[in-house]
Amino acid sequence: MKDAGTFFLAIGGGEPLLRDALFQVIKYAKENFIAASIVTNGLLINKEIAKKIDELNLNTITVSIDGLEKNHDYVRGKGNFRKTIEKIKLLRKYCRTAILAMRVGINSLNINEYRELIKLAEKLSLDLIRFTPILLLGRAKDNQDLLINQNEYIRFLENIQNIKSKIKLEFPTKKEERKWFAPPEEFGCHCGKEVCWITQSGNFYPCIFFGDNSAVGNIRNESFLDLWTKAKNMVRLCGNEICNNCPEFKKCRGGCRARALSEHKDINAIDPFCPLKKNKLKFVKSI
């Protein structure tokens, strides 16, 4: 990764704290000038682990919260909301070096709880709360009642933009605030262009949400740089006529390719959650 010019490593899961070598991996990454962050459910945090995490000088520690108590426990098991809140308090007490964040997967149960969740994040003295909509992937396929539709998503975006908070709020339409590294004319989100995914088994993806068939190889068999090049070639996309001619193109680059692939079976199609509702126009297939 260092030889390829990588400068950031995000470790999720599953649950990264189940990995015995996690701290060793992070320490080694930092020795090679690669910043690191973790996403955790928080349940394995104790005083000792919180102090160890603090010593690593992570960029961000993100804890997943899937709604207020009733809805979080519905998704993650009874009693886990209160346990997770107590673990966040431990992190806040002992972790002074990293940004401490809450991540909320927006679903049909919690989509109207954002105000209370922001207040909770403020009460816990978090630095950031990040909202992202769930996708029709993984266990969501067996729990499709949790999915939201485009109108609900747009209404959520419209409402949350009016909220003022002392902590940073991050949600999809704020992408114009981020720096893009891919050339401005390239169609598609940052997947495969700026980031890649490596699974616990070593499979290498431009985006983990593209599906199993999108793996370009395995890190045990090929070099990181060779796999990165393959992933980048996979996402050299032509786009579609509507997105390519949209005045907002430079901000969103066509939106989420995984949603387009899931909905239309076409990686170049319009994002079905386009906040401008461009997908409601006569659909134009890939050019």
mmCIF file of C-alpha atoms in Angstrom:
data_model
loop_
_atom_site.group_PDB
_atom_site.id
_atom_site.type_symbol
_atom_site.label_atom_id
_atom_site.label_comp_id
_atom_site.label_asym_id
_atom_site.label_seq_id
_atom_site.Cartn_x
_atom_site.Cartn_y
_atom_site.Cartn_z
ATOM 1 C CA MET A 1 0.000 0.000 0.000
ATOM 2 C CA LYS A 2 2.801 2.390 0.829
ATOM 3 C CA ASP A 3 4.563 1.661 -2.476
ATOM 4 C CA ALA A 4 1.300 2.354 -4.309
ATOM 5 C CA GLY A 5 0.962 5.766 -2.640
ATOM 6 C CA THR A 6 -1.790 4.865 -0.185
ATOM 7 C CA PHE A 7 -2.146 7.321 2.684
ATOM 8 C CA PHE A 8 -5.264 6.126 4.532
ATOM 9 C CA LEU A 9 -6.439 2.743 5.887
ATOM 10 C CA ALA A 10 -9.993 2.289 7.197
ATOM 11 C CA ILE A 11 -10.679 -0.949 9.072
ATOM 12 C CA GLY A 12 -14.257 -2.146 9.430
ATOM 13 C CA GLY A 13 -15.916 -5.497 9.527
ATOM 14 C CA GLY A 14 -17.581 -7.532 10.752
ATOM 15 C CA GLU A 15 -16.032 -6.301 13.954
ATOM 16 C CA PRO A 16 -12.366 -5.242 13.838
ATOM 17 C CA LEU A 17 -11.847 -5.621 17.596
ATOM 18 C CA LEU A 18 -12.274 -9.393 17.197
ATOM 19 C CA ARG A 19 -8.957 -9.428 15.348
ATOM 20 C CA ASP A 20 -6.104 -10.164 17.775
ATOM 21 C CA ALA A 21 -3.540 -8.455 15.556
ATOM 22 C CA LEU A 22 -5.590 -5.268 15.053
ATOM 23 C CA PHE A 23 -3.338 -2.992 17.121
ATOM 24 C CA GLN A 24 -0.229 -4.458 15.517
ATOM 25 C CA VAL A 25 -1.659 -3.841 12.031
ATOM 26 C CA ILE A 26 -2.528 -0.219 12.842
ATOM 27 C CA LYS A 27 0.867 0.423 14.412
ATOM 28 C CA TYR A 28 2.601 -1.006 11.321
ATOM 29 C CA ALA A 29 0.451 1.119 9.003
ATOM 30 C CA LYS A 30 1.357 4.266 10.890
ATOM 31 C CA GLU A 31 5.054 3.352 10.828
ATOM 32 C CA ASN A 32 4.649 3.345 7.039
ATOM 33 C CA PHE A 33 3.035 6.808 7.075
ATOM 34 C CA ILE A 34 -0.494 5.514 6.502
ATOM 35 C CA ALA A 35 -3.166 7.090 8.708
ATOM 36 C CA ALA A 36 -5.768 4.699 10.093
ATOM 37 C CA SER A 37 -9.327 4.614 11.391
ATOM 38 C CA ILE A 38 -11.689 1.941 12.681
ATOM 39 C CA VAL A 39 -15.447 1.363 12.507
ATOM 40 C CA THR A 40 -16.760 -0.710 15.415
ATOM 41 C CA ASN A 41 -20.012 -1.716 17.086
ATOM 42 C CA GLY A 42 -18.278 -0.737 20.340
ATOM 43 C CA LEU A 43 -19.349 -3.750 22.372
ATOM 44 C CA LEU A 44 -15.824 -5.057 23.045
ATOM 45 C CA ILE A 45 -14.543 -1.717 24.330
ATOM 46 C CA ASN A 46 -13.305 -1.599 27.918
ATOM 47 C CA LYS A 47 -11.014 0.778 29.798
ATOM 48 C CA GLU A 48 -7.861 -1.085 28.746
ATOM 49 C CA ILE A 49 -8.822 -1.244 25.065
ATOM 50 C CA ALA A 50 -9.893 2.416 25.053
ATOM 51 C CA LYS A 51 -6.470 3.416 26.368
ATOM 52 C CA LYS A 52 -4.731 1.196 23.785
ATOM 53 C CA ILE A 53 -6.773 2.792 21.014
ATOM 54 C CA ASP A 54 -5.823 6.241 22.241
ATOM 55 C CA GLU A 55 -2.114 5.357 22.078
ATOM 56 C CA LEU A 56 -2.490 4.514 18.375
ATOM 57 C CA ASN A 57 -3.342 8.123 17.428
ATOM 58 C CA LEU A 58 -6.064 7.030 15.044
ATOM 59 C CA ASN A 59 -7.620 9.485 12.642
ATOM 60 C CA THR A 60 -11.214 8.476 13.443
ATOM 61 C CA ILE A 61 -13.027 6.023 15.698
ATOM 62 C CA THR A 62 -16.559 5.441 14.427
ATOM 63 C CA VAL A 63 -19.260 3.616 16.377
ATOM 64 C CA SER A 64 -22.381 2.364 14.606
ATOM 65 C CA ILE A 65 -25.753 3.406 16.043
ATOM 66 C CA ASP A 66 -28.820 2.291 14.092
ATOM 67 C CA GLY A 67 -31.427 4.517 15.736
ATOM 68 C CA LEU A 68 -32.708 5.203 19.207
ATOM 69 C CA GLU A 69 -32.959 2.343 21.700
ATOM 70 C CA LYS A 70 -35.956 0.458 20.270
ATOM 71 C CA ASN A 71 -34.771 0.563 16.663
ATOM 72 C CA HIS A 72 -31.069 0.007 17.373
ATOM 73 C CA ASP A 73 -31.932 -3.055 19.449
ATOM 74 C CA TYR A 74 -34.286 -4.317 16.706
ATOM 75 C CA VAL A 75 -31.337 -4.344 14.281
ATOM 76 C CA ARG A 76 -28.495 -5.294 16.632
ATOM 77 C CA GLY A 77 -30.068 -7.244 19.478
ATOM 78 C CA LYS A 78 -31.929 -6.449 22.682
ATOM 79 C CA GLY A 79 -29.962 -4.467 25.240
ATOM 80 C CA ASN A 80 -27.173 -3.482 22.856
ATOM 81 C CA PHE A 81 -28.148 0.188 22.588
ATOM 82 C CA ARG A 82 -27.482 0.907 26.257
ATOM 83 C CA LYS A 83 -24.312 -1.168 26.203
ATOM 84 C CA THR A 84 -23.035 0.713 23.155
ATOM 85 C CA ILE A 85 -23.760 4.116 24.715
ATOM 86 C CA GLU A 86 -21.724 3.142 27.782
ATOM 87 C CA LYS A 87 -18.852 2.036 25.534
ATOM 88 C CA ILE A 88 -18.952 5.373 23.696
ATOM 89 C CA LYS A 89 -18.651 7.128 27.065
ATOM 90 C CA LEU A 90 -15.525 5.063 27.776
ATOM 91 C CA LEU A 91 -14.047 6.058 24.423
ATOM 92 C CA ARG A 92 -14.850 9.706 25.052
ATOM 93 C CA LYS A 93 -13.192 9.540 28.462
ATOM 94 C CA TYR A 94 -9.956 7.848 27.404
ATOM 95 C CA CYS A 95 -9.525 8.639 23.699
ATOM 96 C CA ARG A 96 -8.252 12.173 23.235
ATOM 97 C CA THR A 97 -6.260 11.850 20.025
ATOM 98 C CA ALA A 98 -8.881 10.733 17.472
ATOM 99 C CA ILE A 99 -12.088 12.121 16.037
ATOM 100 C CA LEU A 100 -14.918 10.229 17.735
ATOM 101 C CA ALA A 101 -17.867 9.667 15.412
ATOM 102 C CA MET A 102 -21.286 8.024 15.268
ATOM 103 C CA ARG A 103 -22.435 6.380 12.036
ATOM 104 C CA VAL A 104 -26.136 5.947 11.320
ATOM 105 C CA GLY A 105 -27.391 3.723 8.516
ATOM 106 C CA ILE A 106 -30.613 5.459 7.475
ATOM 107 C CA ASN A 107 -33.507 3.012 7.294
ATOM 108 C CA SER A 108 -37.313 3.037 7.447
ATOM 109 C CA LEU A 109 -37.279 2.756 11.252
ATOM 110 C CA ASN A 110 -34.846 5.533 12.134
ATOM 111 C CA ILE A 111 -35.277 7.988 9.257
ATOM 112 C CA ASN A 112 -37.271 10.380 11.461
ATOM 113 C CA GLU A 113 -34.992 10.037 14.500
ATOM 114 C CA TYR A 114 -32.146 12.179 13.150
ATOM 115 C CA ARG A 115 -32.883 15.151 15.421
ATOM 116 C CA GLU A 116 -32.796 12.995 18.559
ATOM 117 C CA LEU A 117 -29.690 11.166 17.327
ATOM 118 C CA ILE A 118 -27.885 14.464 16.744
ATOM 119 C CA LYS A 119 -28.855 15.570 20.268
ATOM 120 C CA LEU A 120 -27.561 12.237 21.600
ATOM 121 C CA ALA A 121 -24.260 12.721 19.771
ATOM 122 C CA GLU A 122 -23.978 16.219 21.251
ATOM 123 C CA LYS A 123 -24.737 14.886 24.743
ATOM 124 C CA LEU A 124 -21.978 12.279 24.322
ATOM 125 C CA SER A 125 -19.571 15.057 23.199
ATOM 126 C CA LEU A 126 -18.890 13.361 19.885
ATOM 127 C CA ASP A 127 -17.076 15.219 17.134
ATOM 128 C CA LEU A 128 -19.033 13.935 14.144
ATOM 129 C CA ILE A 129 -22.206 12.115 13.160
ATOM 130 C CA ARG A 130 -22.371 10.524 9.712
ATOM 131 C CA PHE A 131 -25.626 9.511 7.989
ATOM 132 C CA THR A 132 -25.641 7.072 5.046
ATOM 133 C CA PRO A 133 -28.636 5.249 3.509
ATOM 134 C CA ILE A 134 -28.670 1.460 3.620
ATOM 135 C CA LEU A 135 -28.371 -0.477 0.359
ATOM 136 C CA LEU A 136 -30.220 -3.548 -0.914
ATOM 137 C CA LEU A 137 -27.269 -5.780 -0.075
ATOM 138 C CA GLY A 138 -26.247 -8.334 2.530
ATOM 139 C CA ARG A 139 -28.844 -8.860 5.245
ATOM 140 C CA ALA A 140 -30.936 -5.984 3.891
ATOM 141 C CA LYS A 141 -32.075 -8.413 1.174
ATOM 142 C CA ASP A 142 -33.806 -10.445 3.888
ATOM 143 C CA ASN A 143 -35.153 -7.335 5.653
ATOM 144 C CA GLN A 144 -36.439 -5.190 2.802
ATOM 145 C CA ASP A 145 -38.948 -3.497 5.106
ATOM 146 C CA LEU A 146 -35.937 -1.479 6.340
ATOM 147 C CA LEU A 147 -35.310 0.081 2.919
ATOM 148 C CA ILE A 148 -36.336 3.667 2.173
ATOM 149 C CA ASN A 149 -37.546 5.096 -1.124
ATOM 150 C CA GLN A 150 -36.248 8.061 -3.079
ATOM 151 C CA ASN A 151 -38.863 10.534 -1.836
ATOM 152 C CA GLU A 152 -38.168 9.640 1.809
ATOM 153 C CA TYR A 153 -34.442 10.006 1.201
ATOM 154 C CA ILE A 154 -34.791 13.423 -0.449
ATOM 155 C CA ARG A 155 -37.114 14.653 2.308
ATOM 156 C CA PHE A 156 -34.528 13.520 4.879
ATOM 157 C CA LEU A 157 -31.773 15.412 3.052
ATOM 158 C CA GLU A 158 -33.898 18.550 2.814
ATOM 159 C CA ASN A 159 -34.752 18.456 6.524
ATOM 160 C CA ILE A 160 -31.313 17.674 7.901
ATOM 161 C CA GLN A 161 -29.672 20.502 5.958
ATOM 162 C CA ASN A 162 -31.608 22.982 8.089
ATOM 163 C CA ILE A 163 -30.274 21.639 11.382
ATOM 164 C CA LYS A 164 -27.537 23.553 13.177
ATOM 165 C CA SER A 165 -25.320 21.584 15.522
ATOM 166 C CA LYS A 166 -22.171 22.136 17.535
ATOM 167 C CA ILE A 167 -20.820 18.872 16.125
ATOM 168 C CA LYS A 168 -20.075 18.185 12.475
ATOM 169 C CA LEU A 169 -22.897 16.617 10.469
ATOM 170 C CA GLU A 170 -21.987 14.547 7.445
ATOM 171 C CA PHE A 171 -24.513 13.354 4.875
ATOM 172 C CA PRO A 172 -24.370 12.557 1.138
ATOM 173 C CA THR A 173 -25.208 15.976 -0.312
ATOM 174 C CA LYS A 174 -22.195 17.529 1.415
ATOM 175 C CA LYS A 175 -19.855 15.914 -1.101
ATOM 176 C CA GLU A 176 -19.053 19.315 -2.584
ATOM 177 C CA GLU A 177 -17.078 19.994 0.592
ATOM 178 C CA ARG A 178 -14.693 17.102 -0.058
ATOM 179 C CA LYS A 179 -11.688 17.068 -2.320
ATOM 180 C CA TRP A 180 -11.867 14.775 -5.361
ATOM 181 C CA PHE A 181 -8.611 13.217 -6.489
ATOM 182 C CA ALA A 182 -9.989 11.659 -9.672
ATOM 183 C CA PRO A 183 -10.009 13.924 -12.768
ATOM 184 C CA PRO A 184 -13.136 16.139 -12.855
ATOM 185 C CA GLU A 185 -14.455 14.643 -16.094
ATOM 186 C CA GLU A 186 -14.482 11.015 -14.837
ATOM 187 C CA PHE A 187 -17.945 9.535 -14.336
ATOM 188 C CA GLY A 188 -18.729 7.661 -11.149
ATOM 189 C CA CYS A 189 -18.204 7.921 -7.403
ATOM 190 C CA HIS A 190 -14.825 7.546 -5.681
ATOM 191 C CA CYS A 191 -14.928 3.727 -5.680
ATOM 192 C CA GLY A 192 -12.035 2.254 -7.641
ATOM 193 C CA LYS A 193 -10.701 5.722 -8.342
ATOM 194 C CA GLU A 194 -9.731 6.863 -4.869
ATOM 195 C CA VAL A 195 -10.581 3.885 -2.660
ATOM 196 C CA CYS A 196 -10.695 0.097 -2.797
ATOM 197 C CA TRP A 197 -11.924 -2.687 -0.504
ATOM 198 C CA ILE A 198 -10.030 -5.762 0.658
ATOM 199 C CA THR A 199 -12.075 -8.423 2.442
ATOM 200 C CA GLN A 200 -10.986 -10.655 5.315
ATOM 201 C CA SER A 201 -10.211 -13.372 2.756
ATOM 202 C CA GLY A 202 -8.037 -11.054 0.641
ATOM 203 C CA ASN A 203 -10.438 -10.439 -2.235
ATOM 204 C CA PHE A 204 -9.903 -7.017 -3.802
ATOM 205 C CA TYR A 205 -12.840 -4.873 -4.972
ATOM 206 C CA PRO A 206 -13.264 -1.383 -6.426
ATOM 207 C CA CYS A 207 -16.416 -1.325 -4.265
ATOM 208 C CA ILE A 208 -17.563 -4.025 -1.887
ATOM 209 C CA PHE A 209 -21.185 -3.167 -2.772
ATOM 210 C CA PHE A 210 -20.793 -4.045 -6.455
ATOM 211 C CA GLY A 211 -21.260 -7.718 -5.595
ATOM 212 C CA ASP A 212 -19.062 -10.818 -5.493
ATOM 213 C CA ASN A 213 -18.498 -10.841 -9.250
ATOM 214 C CA SER A 214 -16.668 -7.500 -9.073
ATOM 215 C CA ALA A 215 -13.586 -8.870 -7.293
ATOM 216 C CA VAL A 216 -10.530 -8.230 -9.482
ATOM 217 C CA GLY A 217 -8.321 -10.763 -7.718
ATOM 218 C CA ASN A 218 -6.833 -11.670 -4.355
ATOM 219 C CA ILE A 219 -4.086 -9.861 -2.467
ATOM 220 C CA ARG A 220 -2.453 -13.184 -1.580
ATOM 221 C CA ASN A 221 -1.845 -13.920 -5.254
ATOM 222 C CA GLU A 222 -1.167 -10.518 -6.829
ATOM 223 C CA SER A 223 0.453 -7.254 -5.819
ATOM 224 C CA PHE A 224 -1.598 -4.392 -4.393
ATOM 225 C CA LEU A 225 -0.594 -2.122 -7.267
ATOM 226 C CA ASP A 226 -1.582 -4.647 -9.953
ATOM 227 C CA LEU A 227 -4.975 -5.172 -8.311
ATOM 228 C CA TRP A 228 -5.456 -1.429 -7.878
ATOM 229 C CA THR A 229 -4.813 -0.937 -11.615
ATOM 230 C CA LYS A 230 -7.397 -3.626 -12.451
ATOM 231 C CA ALA A 231 -9.947 -1.999 -10.143
ATOM 232 C CA LYS A 232 -9.317 1.395 -11.695
ATOM 233 C CA ASN A 233 -9.784 0.004 -15.192
ATOM 234 C CA MET A 234 -13.076 -1.586 -14.123
ATOM 235 C CA VAL A 235 -14.545 1.814 -13.198
ATOM 236 C CA ARG A 236 -13.511 3.755 -16.291
ATOM 237 C CA LEU A 237 -17.182 4.393 -17.007
ATOM 238 C CA CYS A 238 -18.937 6.181 -19.853
ATOM 239 C CA GLY A 239 -21.947 7.217 -17.805
ATOM 240 C CA ASN A 240 -25.270 8.179 -19.328
ATOM 241 C CA GLU A 241 -26.579 11.134 -21.301
ATOM 242 C CA ILE A 242 -28.611 12.693 -18.488
ATOM 243 C CA CYS A 243 -25.842 12.633 -15.856
ATOM 244 C CA ASN A 244 -23.092 13.632 -18.278
ATOM 245 C CA ASN A 245 -25.041 16.758 -19.239
ATOM 246 C CA CYS A 246 -26.233 17.669 -15.750
ATOM 247 C CA PRO A 247 -24.958 21.013 -14.333
ATOM 248 C CA GLU A 248 -24.382 19.308 -10.957
ATOM 249 C CA PHE A 249 -22.179 16.570 -12.430
ATOM 250 C CA LYS A 250 -18.901 17.890 -11.006
ATOM 251 C CA LYS A 251 -20.328 17.688 -7.479
ATOM 252 C CA CYS A 252 -21.741 14.163 -7.508
ATOM 253 C CA ARG A 253 -20.073 12.510 -10.554
ATOM 254 C CA GLY A 254 -23.303 10.613 -11.133
ATOM 255 C CA GLY A 255 -23.804 9.442 -7.556
ATOM 256 C CA CYS A 256 -23.625 5.922 -6.163
ATOM 257 C CA ARG A 257 -22.719 3.285 -8.753
ATOM 258 C CA ALA A 258 -23.678 0.423 -6.429
ATOM 259 C CA ARG A 259 -27.261 1.702 -6.193
ATOM 260 C CA ALA A 260 -27.432 2.106 -9.970
ATOM 261 C CA LEU A 261 -26.097 -1.423 -10.473
ATOM 262 C CA SER A 262 -28.494 -2.908 -7.925
ATOM 263 C CA GLU A 263 -31.553 -1.105 -9.294
ATOM 264 C CA HIS A 264 -30.915 -1.056 -13.045
ATOM 265 C CA LYS A 265 -28.333 -3.864 -13.508
ATOM 266 C CA ASP A 266 -26.281 -1.182 -15.282
ATOM 267 C CA ILE A 267 -23.266 0.415 -13.615
ATOM 268 C CA ASN A 268 -23.574 3.472 -15.894
ATOM 269 C CA ALA A 269 -27.251 4.139 -15.108
ATOM 270 C CA ILE A 270 -28.683 7.065 -13.169
ATOM 271 C CA ASP A 271 -28.485 6.757 -9.368
ATOM 272 C CA PRO A 272 -32.039 5.790 -8.288
ATOM 273 C CA PHE A 273 -31.630 8.148 -5.295
ATOM 274 C CA CYS A 274 -30.643 11.159 -7.414
ATOM 275 C CA PRO A 275 -31.696 14.150 -5.245
ATOM 276 C CA LEU A 276 -32.526 16.107 -8.417
ATOM 277 C CA LYS A 277 -34.919 13.313 -9.447
ATOM 278 C CA LYS A 278 -33.191 13.042 -12.810
ATOM 279 C CA ASN A 279 -34.057 9.347 -12.766
ATOM 280 C CA LYS A 280 -37.723 10.328 -13.075
ATOM 281 C CA LEU A 281 -37.008 11.632 -16.570
ATOM 282 C CA LYS A 282 -37.197 9.233 -19.477
ATOM 283 C CA PHE A 283 -34.418 6.790 -18.682
ATOM 284 C CA VAL A 284 -31.509 6.851 -21.074
ATOM 285 C CA LYS A 285 -29.427 3.686 -21.242
ATOM 286 C CA SER A 286 -25.633 3.727 -21.189
ATOM 287 C CA ILE A 287 -23.915 5.416 -24.120
#
